[in-house]
């Protein structure tokens, strides 16, 4: 197993523990009363109901991890409303799985542009806050014109 695979496994494990904490502190979990950490740990370890538990996560902070791609585990976090990917090594970003996102911080990465298909057309309308500060973007990305709900751009 090479260094990349070991790092990816470590990131997935770290993300899983972060996701557990996020699920347990999520407002919807408190309201429903079903956020028992033992059950969540068991579900992640055994694989049962993992997707459902991850889909409940609303906010995720993966800043400063020096990652250049999202760990595969995060594809199940379809309920994300806010994600912080700042201070990493992303050169491209694919956010098509996260249709509810309203806040994206991808500042201080290595982005040179935002592709037209980095998000689905419907989810682009949901973006309220987008932070692109500290990237290598030389011109205004045309995709910004499709973010009709955008209120804050950095």
mmCIF file of C-alpha atoms in Angstrom:
data_model
loop_
_atom_site.group_PDB
_atom_site.id
_atom_site.type_symbol
_atom_site.label_atom_id
_atom_site.label_comp_id
_atom_site.label_asym_id
_atom_site.label_seq_id
_atom_site.Cartn_x
_atom_site.Cartn_y
_atom_site.Cartn_z
ATOM 1 C CA UNK A 1 0.000 0.000 0.000
ATOM 2 C CA UNK A 2 1.577 3.290 -1.062
ATOM 3 C CA UNK A 3 1.619 6.558 0.875
ATOM 4 C CA UNK A 4 -1.343 8.022 -1.022
ATOM 5 C CA UNK A 5 -3.612 5.098 -0.096
ATOM 6 C CA UNK A 6 -2.538 5.262 3.541
ATOM 7 C CA UNK A 7 -3.158 9.025 3.613
ATOM 8 C CA UNK A 8 -6.565 8.571 1.949
ATOM 9 C CA UNK A 9 -7.548 5.938 4.525
ATOM 10 C CA UNK A 10 -6.394 8.231 7.354
ATOM 11 C CA UNK A 11 -8.392 11.109 5.887
ATOM 12 C CA UNK A 12 -11.464 8.912 5.581
ATOM 13 C CA UNK A 13 -11.108 7.812 9.195
ATOM 14 C CA UNK A 14 -10.595 11.417 10.343
ATOM 15 C CA UNK A 15 -13.569 12.527 8.252
ATOM 16 C CA UNK A 16 -15.682 9.716 9.702
ATOM 17 C CA UNK A 17 -14.953 10.825 13.269
ATOM 18 C CA UNK A 18 -15.625 14.429 12.326
ATOM 19 C CA UNK A 19 -18.878 13.330 10.690
ATOM 20 C CA UNK A 20 -19.877 11.468 13.842
ATOM 21 C CA UNK A 21 -19.383 14.612 15.907
ATOM 22 C CA UNK A 22 -21.284 16.677 13.335
ATOM 23 C CA UNK A 23 -24.221 14.284 13.298
ATOM 24 C CA UNK A 24 -24.381 14.250 17.086
ATOM 25 C CA UNK A 25 -24.418 18.026 17.329
ATOM 26 C CA UNK A 26 -26.803 18.527 14.420
ATOM 27 C CA UNK A 27 -30.015 20.397 15.335
ATOM 28 C CA UNK A 28 -32.191 17.921 13.471
ATOM 29 C CA UNK A 29 -30.686 15.071 15.502
ATOM 30 C CA UNK A 30 -31.515 16.819 18.770
ATOM 31 C CA UNK A 31 -35.074 17.483 17.625
ATOM 32 C CA UNK A 32 -35.656 13.886 16.573
ATOM 33 C CA UNK A 33 -33.898 12.502 19.665
ATOM 34 C CA UNK A 34 -32.171 9.712 17.701
ATOM 35 C CA UNK A 35 -28.561 10.930 17.705
ATOM 36 C CA UNK A 36 -27.100 8.270 19.977
ATOM 37 C CA UNK A 37 -23.330 8.296 19.417
ATOM 38 C CA UNK A 38 -23.020 4.560 20.076
ATOM 39 C CA UNK A 39 -25.525 3.822 17.309
ATOM 40 C CA UNK A 40 -23.765 6.181 14.908
ATOM 41 C CA UNK A 41 -20.376 4.618 15.656
ATOM 42 C CA UNK A 42 -21.866 1.163 15.245
ATOM 43 C CA UNK A 43 -23.517 2.158 11.980
ATOM 44 C CA UNK A 44 -20.268 3.530 10.575
ATOM 45 C CA UNK A 45 -18.269 0.526 11.684
ATOM 46 C CA UNK A 46 -20.758 -2.077 10.453
ATOM 47 C CA UNK A 47 -21.876 -0.124 7.396
ATOM 48 C CA UNK A 48 -25.539 -0.262 8.377
ATOM 49 C CA UNK A 49 -27.457 2.948 7.769
ATOM 50 C CA UNK A 50 -24.196 4.797 7.100
ATOM 51 C CA UNK A 51 -25.621 6.668 4.140
ATOM 52 C CA UNK A 52 -28.633 7.832 6.143
ATOM 53 C CA UNK A 53 -26.432 9.042 9.013
ATOM 54 C CA UNK A 54 -24.096 10.900 6.650
ATOM 55 C CA UNK A 55 -26.995 12.448 4.729
ATOM 56 C CA UNK A 56 -28.079 14.220 7.951
ATOM 57 C CA UNK A 57 -24.868 16.243 8.206
ATOM 58 C CA UNK A 58 -25.480 19.928 7.452
ATOM 59 C CA UNK A 59 -22.060 21.543 8.024
ATOM 60 C CA UNK A 60 -18.581 20.202 7.363
ATOM 61 C CA UNK A 61 -15.157 21.770 7.942
ATOM 62 C CA UNK A 62 -12.274 20.085 6.124
ATOM 63 C CA UNK A 63 -10.046 23.152 6.077
ATOM 64 C CA UNK A 64 -6.277 22.954 6.341
ATOM 65 C CA UNK A 65 -5.918 19.236 5.620
ATOM 66 C CA UNK A 66 -3.816 19.696 2.456
ATOM 67 C CA UNK A 67 -6.195 17.459 0.488
ATOM 68 C CA UNK A 68 -6.686 17.790 -3.267
ATOM 69 C CA UNK A 69 -9.859 15.747 -3.598
ATOM 70 C CA UNK A 70 -12.840 14.912 -1.438
ATOM 71 C CA UNK A 71 -12.673 11.584 0.413
ATOM 72 C CA UNK A 72 -15.159 9.125 -1.189
ATOM 73 C CA UNK A 73 -17.031 8.797 2.110
ATOM 74 C CA UNK A 74 -18.258 12.382 1.730
ATOM 75 C CA UNK A 75 -20.311 11.526 -1.356
ATOM 76 C CA UNK A 76 -22.991 10.355 1.082
ATOM 77 C CA UNK A 77 -23.215 13.778 2.776
ATOM 78 C CA UNK A 78 -26.007 14.881 0.458
ATOM 79 C CA UNK A 79 -27.648 17.115 3.075
ATOM 80 C CA UNK A 80 -24.695 19.504 3.349
ATOM 81 C CA UNK A 81 -25.670 23.160 3.510
ATOM 82 C CA UNK A 82 -22.203 24.519 4.346
ATOM 83 C CA UNK A 83 -18.732 23.209 3.515
ATOM 84 C CA UNK A 84 -15.327 24.667 4.305
ATOM 85 C CA UNK A 85 -12.555 23.342 2.071
ATOM 86 C CA UNK A 86 -10.236 26.304 2.582
ATOM 87 C CA UNK A 87 -6.449 26.038 2.870
ATOM 88 C CA UNK A 88 -6.117 22.796 0.935
ATOM 89 C CA UNK A 89 -4.614 21.816 -2.437
ATOM 90 C CA UNK A 90 -7.660 21.601 -4.734
ATOM 91 C CA UNK A 91 -6.941 22.357 -8.413
ATOM 92 C CA UNK A 92 -10.476 21.393 -9.447
ATOM 93 C CA UNK A 93 -13.664 20.808 -7.508
ATOM 94 C CA UNK A 94 -16.735 18.651 -8.141
ATOM 95 C CA UNK A 95 -19.690 19.593 -5.950
ATOM 96 C CA UNK A 96 -22.405 17.910 -8.052
ATOM 97 C CA UNK A 97 -23.457 15.559 -5.234
ATOM 98 C CA UNK A 98 -24.286 18.413 -2.858
ATOM 99 C CA UNK A 99 -27.479 20.005 -4.146
ATOM 100 C CA UNK A 100 -28.431 21.803 -0.915
ATOM 101 C CA UNK A 101 -25.210 23.784 -0.455
ATOM 102 C CA UNK A 102 -25.743 27.441 0.376
ATOM 103 C CA UNK A 103 -22.198 28.237 1.580
ATOM 104 C CA UNK A 104 -18.940 27.073 0.001
ATOM 105 C CA UNK A 105 -15.520 28.191 1.195
ATOM 106 C CA UNK A 106 -12.823 27.007 -1.201
ATOM 107 C CA UNK A 107 -10.464 29.857 -0.461
ATOM 108 C CA UNK A 108 -6.685 29.431 -0.443
ATOM 109 C CA UNK A 109 -6.492 26.438 -2.755
ATOM 110 C CA UNK A 110 -4.903 26.092 -6.202
ATOM 111 C CA UNK A 111 -7.988 26.701 -8.343
ATOM 112 C CA UNK A 112 -7.379 28.440 -11.659
ATOM 113 C CA UNK A 113 -11.036 28.387 -12.755
ATOM 114 C CA UNK A 114 -14.467 27.056 -11.835
ATOM 115 C CA UNK A 115 -15.843 24.783 -14.519
ATOM 116 C CA UNK A 116 -19.428 25.145 -15.715
ATOM 117 C CA UNK A 117 -20.231 21.682 -14.374
ATOM 118 C CA UNK A 118 -18.714 21.941 -10.891
ATOM 119 C CA UNK A 119 -22.327 21.898 -9.618
ATOM 120 C CA UNK A 120 -25.691 20.984 -11.098
ATOM 121 C CA UNK A 121 -27.729 23.807 -12.629
ATOM 122 C CA UNK A 122 -30.398 23.585 -9.912
ATOM 123 C CA UNK A 123 -27.925 23.600 -7.025
ATOM 124 C CA UNK A 124 -26.119 26.668 -8.388
ATOM 125 C CA UNK A 125 -29.240 28.670 -7.551
ATOM 126 C CA UNK A 126 -28.943 27.722 -3.860
ATOM 127 C CA UNK A 127 -25.463 29.194 -3.352
ATOM 128 C CA UNK A 128 -25.650 32.265 -1.089
ATOM 129 C CA UNK A 129 -22.005 32.594 -0.025
ATOM 130 C CA UNK A 130 -18.971 31.647 -2.121
ATOM 131 C CA UNK A 131 -15.394 32.276 -1.008
ATOM 132 C CA UNK A 132 -12.757 31.950 -3.748
ATOM 133 C CA UNK A 133 -10.147 34.196 -2.081
ATOM 134 C CA UNK A 134 -6.499 33.219 -2.452
ATOM 135 C CA UNK A 135 -6.841 31.044 -5.537
ATOM 136 C CA UNK A 136 -5.244 31.480 -8.951
ATOM 137 C CA UNK A 137 -8.442 32.530 -10.717
ATOM 138 C CA UNK A 138 -7.508 35.237 -13.233
ATOM 139 C CA UNK A 139 -10.968 36.148 -14.526
ATOM 140 C CA UNK A 140 -14.559 36.064 -13.346
ATOM 141 C CA UNK A 141 -15.858 32.515 -13.829
ATOM 142 C CA UNK A 142 -18.896 32.475 -16.181
ATOM 143 C CA UNK A 143 -20.584 29.985 -13.839
ATOM 144 C CA UNK A 144 -21.156 32.851 -11.369
ATOM 145 C CA UNK A 145 -23.917 34.221 -13.605
ATOM 146 C CA UNK A 146 -25.913 31.050 -12.886
ATOM 147 C CA UNK A 147 -25.719 31.590 -9.122
ATOM 148 C CA UNK A 148 -28.870 33.680 -8.994
ATOM 149 C CA UNK A 149 -29.122 33.502 -5.187
ATOM 150 C CA UNK A 150 -25.523 34.585 -4.576
ATOM 151 C CA UNK A 151 -25.371 37.251 -1.857
ATOM 152 C CA UNK A 152 -21.724 37.229 -0.839
ATOM 153 C CA UNK A 153 -18.699 36.609 -3.072
ATOM 154 C CA UNK A 154 -15.150 36.747 -1.790
#
